[in-house]
Coordinates of C-alpha atoms in Angstrom, one line a residue:
X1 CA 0.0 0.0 0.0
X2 CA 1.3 3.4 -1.0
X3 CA 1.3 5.5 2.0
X4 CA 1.6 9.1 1.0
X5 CA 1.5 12.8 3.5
X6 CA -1.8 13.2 2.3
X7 CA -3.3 9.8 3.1
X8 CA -1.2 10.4 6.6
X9 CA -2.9 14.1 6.9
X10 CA -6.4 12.4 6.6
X11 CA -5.6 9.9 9.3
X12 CA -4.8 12.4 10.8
X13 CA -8.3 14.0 10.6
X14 CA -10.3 10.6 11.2
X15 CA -8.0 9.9 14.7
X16 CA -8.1 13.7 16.3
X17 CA -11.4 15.5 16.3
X18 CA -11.5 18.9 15.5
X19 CA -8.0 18.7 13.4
X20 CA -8.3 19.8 9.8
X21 CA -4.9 19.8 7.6
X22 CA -3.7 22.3 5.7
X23 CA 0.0 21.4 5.1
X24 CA 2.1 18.4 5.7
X25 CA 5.9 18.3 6.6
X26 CA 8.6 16.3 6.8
X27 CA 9.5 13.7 9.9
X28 CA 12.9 11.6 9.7
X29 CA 11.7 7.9 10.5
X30 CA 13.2 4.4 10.1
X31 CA 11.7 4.6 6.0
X32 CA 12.1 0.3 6.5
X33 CA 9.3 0.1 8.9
X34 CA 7.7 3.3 9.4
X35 CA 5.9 6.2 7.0
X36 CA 5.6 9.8 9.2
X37 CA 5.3 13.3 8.6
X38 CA 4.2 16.4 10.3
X39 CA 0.7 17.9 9.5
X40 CA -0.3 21.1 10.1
X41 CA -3.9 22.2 10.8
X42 CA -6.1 25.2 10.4
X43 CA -5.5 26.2 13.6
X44 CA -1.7 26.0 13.4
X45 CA -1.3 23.3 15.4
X46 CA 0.8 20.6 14.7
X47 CA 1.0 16.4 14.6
X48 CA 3.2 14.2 14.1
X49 CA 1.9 11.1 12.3
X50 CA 3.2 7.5 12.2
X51 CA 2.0 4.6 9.8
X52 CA 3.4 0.9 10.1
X53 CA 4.6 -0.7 7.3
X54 CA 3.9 -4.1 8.5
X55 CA 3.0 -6.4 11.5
X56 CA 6.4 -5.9 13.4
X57 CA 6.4 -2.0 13.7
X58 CA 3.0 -1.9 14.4
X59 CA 3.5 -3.9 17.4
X60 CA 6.5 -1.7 18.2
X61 CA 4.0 1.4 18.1
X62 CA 1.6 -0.7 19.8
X63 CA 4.5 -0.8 22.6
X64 CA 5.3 2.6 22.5
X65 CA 1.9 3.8 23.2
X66 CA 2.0 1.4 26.2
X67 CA 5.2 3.0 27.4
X68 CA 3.3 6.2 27.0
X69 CA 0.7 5.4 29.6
X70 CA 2.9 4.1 32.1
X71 CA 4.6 7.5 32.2
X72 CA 1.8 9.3 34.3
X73 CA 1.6 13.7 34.7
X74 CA 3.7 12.8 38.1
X75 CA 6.5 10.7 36.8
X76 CA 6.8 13.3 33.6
X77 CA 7.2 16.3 36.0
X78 CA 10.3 14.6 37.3
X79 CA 12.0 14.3 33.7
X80 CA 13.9 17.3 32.6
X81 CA 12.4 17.2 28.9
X82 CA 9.4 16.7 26.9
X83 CA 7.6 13.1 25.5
X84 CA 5.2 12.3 23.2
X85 CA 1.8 12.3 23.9
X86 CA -0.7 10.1 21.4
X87 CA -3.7 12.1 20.7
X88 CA -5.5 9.5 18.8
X89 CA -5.2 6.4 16.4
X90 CA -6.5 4.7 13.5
X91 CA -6.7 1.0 12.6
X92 CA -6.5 0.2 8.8
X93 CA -5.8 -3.5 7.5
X94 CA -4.6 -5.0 10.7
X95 CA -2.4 -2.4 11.3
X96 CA -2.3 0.8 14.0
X97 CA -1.3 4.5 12.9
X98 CA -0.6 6.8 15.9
X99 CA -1.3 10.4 16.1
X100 CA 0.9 12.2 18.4
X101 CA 0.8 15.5 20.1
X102 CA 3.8 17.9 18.2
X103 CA 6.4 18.2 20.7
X104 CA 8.9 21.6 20.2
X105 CA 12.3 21.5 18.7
X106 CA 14.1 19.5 15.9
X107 CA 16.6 17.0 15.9
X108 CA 20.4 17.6 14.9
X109 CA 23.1 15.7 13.6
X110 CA 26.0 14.7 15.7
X111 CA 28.1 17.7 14.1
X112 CA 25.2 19.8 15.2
X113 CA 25.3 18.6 18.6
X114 CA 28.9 19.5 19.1
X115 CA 28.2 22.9 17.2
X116 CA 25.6 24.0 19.6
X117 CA 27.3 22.4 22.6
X118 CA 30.2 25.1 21.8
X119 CA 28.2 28.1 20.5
X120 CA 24.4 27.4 21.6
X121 CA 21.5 29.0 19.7
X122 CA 20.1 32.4 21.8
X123 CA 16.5 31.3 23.8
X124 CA 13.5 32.7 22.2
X125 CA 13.4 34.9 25.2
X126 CA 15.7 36.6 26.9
X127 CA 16.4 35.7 30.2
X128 CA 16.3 37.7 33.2
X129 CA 19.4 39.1 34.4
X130 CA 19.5 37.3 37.5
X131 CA 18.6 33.9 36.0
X132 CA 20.8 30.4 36.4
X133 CA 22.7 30.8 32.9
X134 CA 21.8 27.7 30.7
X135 CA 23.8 24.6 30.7
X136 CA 25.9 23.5 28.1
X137 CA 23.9 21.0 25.5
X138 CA 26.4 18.1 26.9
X139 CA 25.5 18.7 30.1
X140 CA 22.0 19.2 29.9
X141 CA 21.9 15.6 28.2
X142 CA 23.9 13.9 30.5
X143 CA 21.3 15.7 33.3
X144 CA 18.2 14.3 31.6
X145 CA 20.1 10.6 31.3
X146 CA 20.7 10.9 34.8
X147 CA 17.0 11.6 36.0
X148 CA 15.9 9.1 33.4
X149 CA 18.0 5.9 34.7
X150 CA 17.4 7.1 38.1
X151 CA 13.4 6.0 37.2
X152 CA 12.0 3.3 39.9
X153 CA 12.4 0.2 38.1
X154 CA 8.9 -0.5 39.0
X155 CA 7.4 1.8 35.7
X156 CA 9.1 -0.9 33.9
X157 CA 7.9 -3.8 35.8
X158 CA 4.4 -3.0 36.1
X159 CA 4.1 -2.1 32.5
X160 CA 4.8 -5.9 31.7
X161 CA 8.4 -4.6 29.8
X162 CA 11.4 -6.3 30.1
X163 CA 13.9 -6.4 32.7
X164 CA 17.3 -7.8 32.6
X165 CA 20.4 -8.5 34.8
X166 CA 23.8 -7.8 33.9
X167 CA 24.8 -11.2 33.0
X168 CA 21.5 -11.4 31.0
X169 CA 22.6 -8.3 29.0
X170 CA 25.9 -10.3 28.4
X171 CA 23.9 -13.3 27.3
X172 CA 22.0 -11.9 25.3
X173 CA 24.6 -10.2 23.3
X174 CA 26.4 -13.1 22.9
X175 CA 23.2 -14.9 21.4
X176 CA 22.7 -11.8 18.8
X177 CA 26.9 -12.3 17.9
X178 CA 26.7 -15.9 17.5
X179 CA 23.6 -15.3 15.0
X180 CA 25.7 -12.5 12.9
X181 CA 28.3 -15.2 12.9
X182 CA 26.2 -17.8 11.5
X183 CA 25.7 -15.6 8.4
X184 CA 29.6 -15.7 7.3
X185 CA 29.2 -12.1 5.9
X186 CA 31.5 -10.7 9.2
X187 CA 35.3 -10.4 9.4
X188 CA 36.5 -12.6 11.7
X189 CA 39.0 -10.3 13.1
X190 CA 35.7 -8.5 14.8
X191 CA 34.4 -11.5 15.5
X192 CA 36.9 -12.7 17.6
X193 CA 36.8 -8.8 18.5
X194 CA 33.5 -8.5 20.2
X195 CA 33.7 -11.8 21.4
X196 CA 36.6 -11.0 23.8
X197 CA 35.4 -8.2 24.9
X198 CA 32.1 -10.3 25.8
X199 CA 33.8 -12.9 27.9
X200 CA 35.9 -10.4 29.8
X201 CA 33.3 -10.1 33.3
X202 CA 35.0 -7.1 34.4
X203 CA 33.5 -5.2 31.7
X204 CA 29.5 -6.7 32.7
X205 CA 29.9 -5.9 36.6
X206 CA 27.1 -2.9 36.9
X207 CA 23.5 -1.8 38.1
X208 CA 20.7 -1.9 35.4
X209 CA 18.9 0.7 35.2
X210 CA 15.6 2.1 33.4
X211 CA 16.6 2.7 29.9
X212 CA 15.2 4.5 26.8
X213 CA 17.0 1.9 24.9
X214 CA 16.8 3.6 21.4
X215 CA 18.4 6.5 22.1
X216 CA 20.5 8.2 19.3
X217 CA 20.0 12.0 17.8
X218 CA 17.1 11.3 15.8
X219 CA 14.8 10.8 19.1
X220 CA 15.9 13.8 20.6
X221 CA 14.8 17.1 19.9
X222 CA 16.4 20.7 20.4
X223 CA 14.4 24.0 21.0
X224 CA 16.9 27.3 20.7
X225 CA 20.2 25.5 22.4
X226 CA 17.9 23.8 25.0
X227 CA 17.0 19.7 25.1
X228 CA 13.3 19.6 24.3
X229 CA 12.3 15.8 24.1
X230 CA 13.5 12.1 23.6
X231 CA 10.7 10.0 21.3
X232 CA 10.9 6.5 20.1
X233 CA 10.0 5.4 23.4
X234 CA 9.6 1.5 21.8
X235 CA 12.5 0.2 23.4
X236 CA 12.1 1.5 27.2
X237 CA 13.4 -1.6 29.5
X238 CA 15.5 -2.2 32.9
X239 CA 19.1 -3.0 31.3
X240 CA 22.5 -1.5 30.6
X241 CA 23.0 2.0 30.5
X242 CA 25.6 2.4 28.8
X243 CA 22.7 1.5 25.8
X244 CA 22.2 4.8 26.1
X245 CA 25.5 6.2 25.6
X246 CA 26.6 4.2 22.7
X247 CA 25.7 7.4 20.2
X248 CA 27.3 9.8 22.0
X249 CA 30.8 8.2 21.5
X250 CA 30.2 9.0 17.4
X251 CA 31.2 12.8 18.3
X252 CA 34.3 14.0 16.8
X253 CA 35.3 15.8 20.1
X254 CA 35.5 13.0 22.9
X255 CA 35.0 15.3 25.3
X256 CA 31.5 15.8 24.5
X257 CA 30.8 12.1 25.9
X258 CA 32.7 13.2 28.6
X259 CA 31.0 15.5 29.5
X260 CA 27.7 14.2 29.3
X261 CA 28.8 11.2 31.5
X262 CA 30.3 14.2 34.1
X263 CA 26.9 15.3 34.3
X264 CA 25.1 12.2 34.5
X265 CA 27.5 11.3 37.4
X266 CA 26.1 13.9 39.5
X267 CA 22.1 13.9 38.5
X268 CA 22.0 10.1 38.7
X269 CA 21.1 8.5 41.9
X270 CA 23.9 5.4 41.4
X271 CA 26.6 6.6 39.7
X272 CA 27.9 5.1 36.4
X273 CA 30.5 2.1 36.5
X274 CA 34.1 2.4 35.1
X275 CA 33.2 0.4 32.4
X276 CA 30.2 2.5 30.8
X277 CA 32.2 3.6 27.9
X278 CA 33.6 0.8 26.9
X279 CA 30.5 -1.0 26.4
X280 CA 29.2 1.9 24.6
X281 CA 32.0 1.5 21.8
X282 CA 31.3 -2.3 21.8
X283 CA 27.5 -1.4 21.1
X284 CA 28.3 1.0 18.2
X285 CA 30.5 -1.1 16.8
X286 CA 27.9 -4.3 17.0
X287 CA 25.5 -2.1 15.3
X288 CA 26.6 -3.0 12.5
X289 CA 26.3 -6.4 13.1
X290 CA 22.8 -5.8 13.5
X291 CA 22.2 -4.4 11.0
X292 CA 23.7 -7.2 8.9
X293 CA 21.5 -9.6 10.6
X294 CA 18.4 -7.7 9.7
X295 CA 18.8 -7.4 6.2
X296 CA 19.2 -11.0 6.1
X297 CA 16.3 -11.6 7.4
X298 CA 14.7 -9.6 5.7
X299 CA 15.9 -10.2 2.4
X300 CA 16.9 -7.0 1.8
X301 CA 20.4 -7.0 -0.6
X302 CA 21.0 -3.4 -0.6
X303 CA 20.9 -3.2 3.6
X304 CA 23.1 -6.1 3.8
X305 CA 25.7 -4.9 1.0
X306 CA 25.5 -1.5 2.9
X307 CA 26.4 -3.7 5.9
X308 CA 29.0 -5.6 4.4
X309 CA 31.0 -2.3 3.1
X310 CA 31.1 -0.8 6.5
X311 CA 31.6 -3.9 8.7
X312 CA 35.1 -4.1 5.9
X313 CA 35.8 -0.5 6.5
X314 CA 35.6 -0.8 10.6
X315 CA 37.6 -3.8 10.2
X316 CA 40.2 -2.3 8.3
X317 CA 40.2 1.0 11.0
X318 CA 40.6 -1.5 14.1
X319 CA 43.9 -3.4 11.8
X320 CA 45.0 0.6 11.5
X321 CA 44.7 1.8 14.9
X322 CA 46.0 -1.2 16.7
X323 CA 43.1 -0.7 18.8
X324 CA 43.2 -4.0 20.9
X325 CA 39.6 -4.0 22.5
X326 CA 36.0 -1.4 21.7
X327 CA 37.0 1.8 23.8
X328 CA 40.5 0.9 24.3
X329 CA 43.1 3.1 22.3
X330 CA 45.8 1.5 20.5
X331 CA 49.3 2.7 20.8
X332 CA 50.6 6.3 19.9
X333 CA 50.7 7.3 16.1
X334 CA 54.3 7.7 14.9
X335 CA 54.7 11.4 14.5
X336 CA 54.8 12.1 10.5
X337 CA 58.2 12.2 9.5
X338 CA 57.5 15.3 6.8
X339 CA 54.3 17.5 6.1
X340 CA 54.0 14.7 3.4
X341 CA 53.5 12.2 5.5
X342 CA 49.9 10.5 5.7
X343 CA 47.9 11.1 8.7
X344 CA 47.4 8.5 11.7
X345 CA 44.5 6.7 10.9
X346 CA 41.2 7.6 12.8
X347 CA 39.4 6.0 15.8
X348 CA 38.1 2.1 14.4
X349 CA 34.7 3.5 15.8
X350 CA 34.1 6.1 13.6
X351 CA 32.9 3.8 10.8
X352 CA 30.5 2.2 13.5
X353 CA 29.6 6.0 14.4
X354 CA 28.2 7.1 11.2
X355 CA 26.5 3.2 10.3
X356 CA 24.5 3.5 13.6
X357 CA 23.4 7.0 13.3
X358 CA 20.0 6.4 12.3
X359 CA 21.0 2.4 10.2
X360 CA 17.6 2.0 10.1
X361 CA 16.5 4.7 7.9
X362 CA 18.1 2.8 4.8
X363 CA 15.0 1.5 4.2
X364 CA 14.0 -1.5 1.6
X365 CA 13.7 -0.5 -1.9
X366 CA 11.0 -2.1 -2.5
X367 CA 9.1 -0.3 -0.7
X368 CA 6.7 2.8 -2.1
X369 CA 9.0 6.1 -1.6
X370 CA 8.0 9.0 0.0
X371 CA 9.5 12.2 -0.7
X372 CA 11.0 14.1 1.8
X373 CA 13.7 16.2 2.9
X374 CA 15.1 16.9 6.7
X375 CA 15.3 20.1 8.5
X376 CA 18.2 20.8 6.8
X377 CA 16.9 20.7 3.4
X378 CA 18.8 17.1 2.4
X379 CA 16.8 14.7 0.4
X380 CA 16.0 11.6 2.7
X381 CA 16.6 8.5 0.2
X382 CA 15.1 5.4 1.4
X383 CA 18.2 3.7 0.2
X384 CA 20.9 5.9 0.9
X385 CA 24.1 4.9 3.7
X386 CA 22.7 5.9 7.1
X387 CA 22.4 9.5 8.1
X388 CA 23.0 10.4 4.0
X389 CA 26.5 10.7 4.3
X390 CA 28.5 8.1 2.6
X391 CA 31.8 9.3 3.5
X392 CA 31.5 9.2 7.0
X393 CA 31.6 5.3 6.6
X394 CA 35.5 5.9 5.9
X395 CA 37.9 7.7 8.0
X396 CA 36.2 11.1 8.4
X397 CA 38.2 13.4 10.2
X398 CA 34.8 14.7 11.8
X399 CA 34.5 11.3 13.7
X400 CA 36.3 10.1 16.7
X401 CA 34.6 6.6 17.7
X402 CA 31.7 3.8 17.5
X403 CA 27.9 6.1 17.9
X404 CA 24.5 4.6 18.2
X405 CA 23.8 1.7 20.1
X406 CA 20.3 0.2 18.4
X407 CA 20.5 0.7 15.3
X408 CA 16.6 1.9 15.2
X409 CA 15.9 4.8 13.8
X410 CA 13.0 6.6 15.4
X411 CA 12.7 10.5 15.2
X412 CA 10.8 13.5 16.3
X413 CA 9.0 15.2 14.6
X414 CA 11.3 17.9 11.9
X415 CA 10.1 21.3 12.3
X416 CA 11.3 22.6 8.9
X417 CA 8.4 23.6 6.5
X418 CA 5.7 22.3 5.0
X419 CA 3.6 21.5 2.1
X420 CA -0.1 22.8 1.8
X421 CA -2.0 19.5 1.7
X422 CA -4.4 19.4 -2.0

């Protein structure tokens, strides 16, 4: 079935009385599972809509909206930033499209993140002179991790979601690598990589905590230098944190994951394990892993050749950098021996960095296209290397490690403009 803004505009009129579109917008999405845009009403309010593509993501928005609930006006007060609420829905051939309340802000790249970090957009409003000056972007996420894992476990138990131990997390992740090895498509250098790294203990000695578990920059939204909202709220379980930190180690400056972590240090009740990091570059680099896996399954070619390319490059950055284990450094770059001299070869992250950042929105070709562009004004192909850029798969200099630890790629809602509806 074609799914198109329009048909998405008038589901949005059948599942929110009173809404009458006028103009439909761009919203990044996961283009394999997922059709979403913004519409516009006559009384210039905005909605993000979401449309399933088949069974399995409308069971993950089926999840989502249960997440929703379980978050009650008391529990919300306590977070530092926005969610999504679901204004209505419509069922249509088995499947479920949500209507969700427009939530301020629009997501930025990881470049953008450090940008504003540095030199933050001006509020809308001035602040009073004798005002708290705002946080730093870094440390206003690493605030709103903090408050979020610090969550009773209890809003995930009583909302029937999963819970797991550290060693379960372990487990787990050794089941996923032994099914990425049984497709003979992944270097067994990385392998053997992520495979050490799984067996060393020390590295799965922590508290779980209550985490978003699909956290990367498409689910979060920025309004004027201030954090405005996490979406994508399909993944919310009691497991490892450092889940949640796996994108931020795709920034160019490390100090930006640093600092976040800083933060989170002091707003979290626990405070983070030694190890955090470390598994956070392990997750990014998995990712692509992942995503290998899901192409298979699916069938897809152009996912799992996408897959294959990147899992070759990241292999060939870990041979470079001597970097013995995810997170760990390998040994000091020989200083270049004349301005001729090529450079030191980058972080053996960076290629799992830019693959996570959104995997999921190379979507399968066969399915119907929808035209659309991002807040930036980039054409969002269906098809295209994750995040649209395909050099970052390489050695960008504008990467320093591994980003994104599920390679899912829900968004928010884009706030750039939009097209009158016919």
């Amino acid at each position: 079935m074609r799914t198109t803004p329009e048909l998405l505009a008038a589901v949005a009129a059948a599942a929110v009385p009173g809404v009458a579109p006028v103009a439909t917008g761009p919203s990044p999405d996961d283009a394999s599972d997922f059709r979403s845009c913004v519409v516009q009403d006559s009384e210039d309010r905005r909605w993000r809509v979401r449309s399933p593509l088949n069974t399995e993501a409308s069971m993950r928005l089926e999840t989502e909206h249960l997440v929703l609930q379980a978050f009650t006006p008391s529990v919300r007060s306590r977070l530092p930033f926005h969610l999504p609420t679901v204004a209505g829905s419509v069922a249509q051939d088995g499947l479920r499209t949500f209507v969700y309340s427009h939530l301020p802000g629009h997501t930025l790249s990881l470049r953008e993140f450090q940008r504003q970090n540095e030199h933050p957009e001006p509020p809308v409003h001035a602040p009073s002179p004798s005002a708290t000056p705002r946080a730093p972007l870094a440390v206003q996420l690493g605030r709103a991790l903090g408050c979020l894992h610090s969550l009773p476990r209890a809003l995930v138990m009583d909302a029937d979601l999963p819970a797991y131990s550290a060693e379960q997390c372990r487990k787990r992740m050794l089941h996923d690598l032994d099914q990425a090895a049984t497709t003979g498509l992944i270097p067994g250098d990385l392998l053997r990589r992520w495979e050490e790294a799984l067996e060393d203990t020390t590295l799965w000695q922590f508290s779980t905590r209550v985490v978003h578990g699909d956290l990367h920059e498409d689910n979060i939204t920025v309004d004027h230098g201030s954090l405005a909202s996490f979406t994508g709220w399909s993944d919310l379980h009691v497991g490892d944190p450092a889940v949640d930190f796996s994108w931020l180690v795709g920034m160019s400056d490390p100090a930006f994951a640093d600092t976040v972590l800083e933060a989170y240090s002091v707003a979290a009740v626990q405070p983070p394990d030694r190890h955090l990091l470390r598994r956070a570059h392990l997750k990014a680099e998995f990712a692509l892993a992942e995503w290998l896996v899901r192409g298979v399954d699916r069938g897809i070619t152009s996912m799992v050749d996408n897959a294959q390319r990147m899992l070759t490059t990241l292999a060939a950055d870990v041979r470079a950098s001597a970097s013995p284990s995810p997170g760990v450094a390998g040994p000091p770059p020989v200083p270049p021996a004349s301005p001729a001299s090529p450079a030191p070869p980058a972080s053996p992250a960076s290629t799992a960095s830019a693959a996570a950042s959104g995997a999921d929105r190379a979507g399968d070709s066969d399915v119907d296209s929808v035209d659309r562009t991002d807040s930036d004004g980039r054409a969002l192909d269906g098809d295209s290397a994750p995040d649209g850029h395909p050099s970052d798969y390489g050695l960008s200099p504008d990467h320093h490690s591994g980003e994104g630890g599920s390679p899912t790629g829900g968004s928010s809602a884009a706030s750039g403009s939009v097209t009158p509806t016919s």
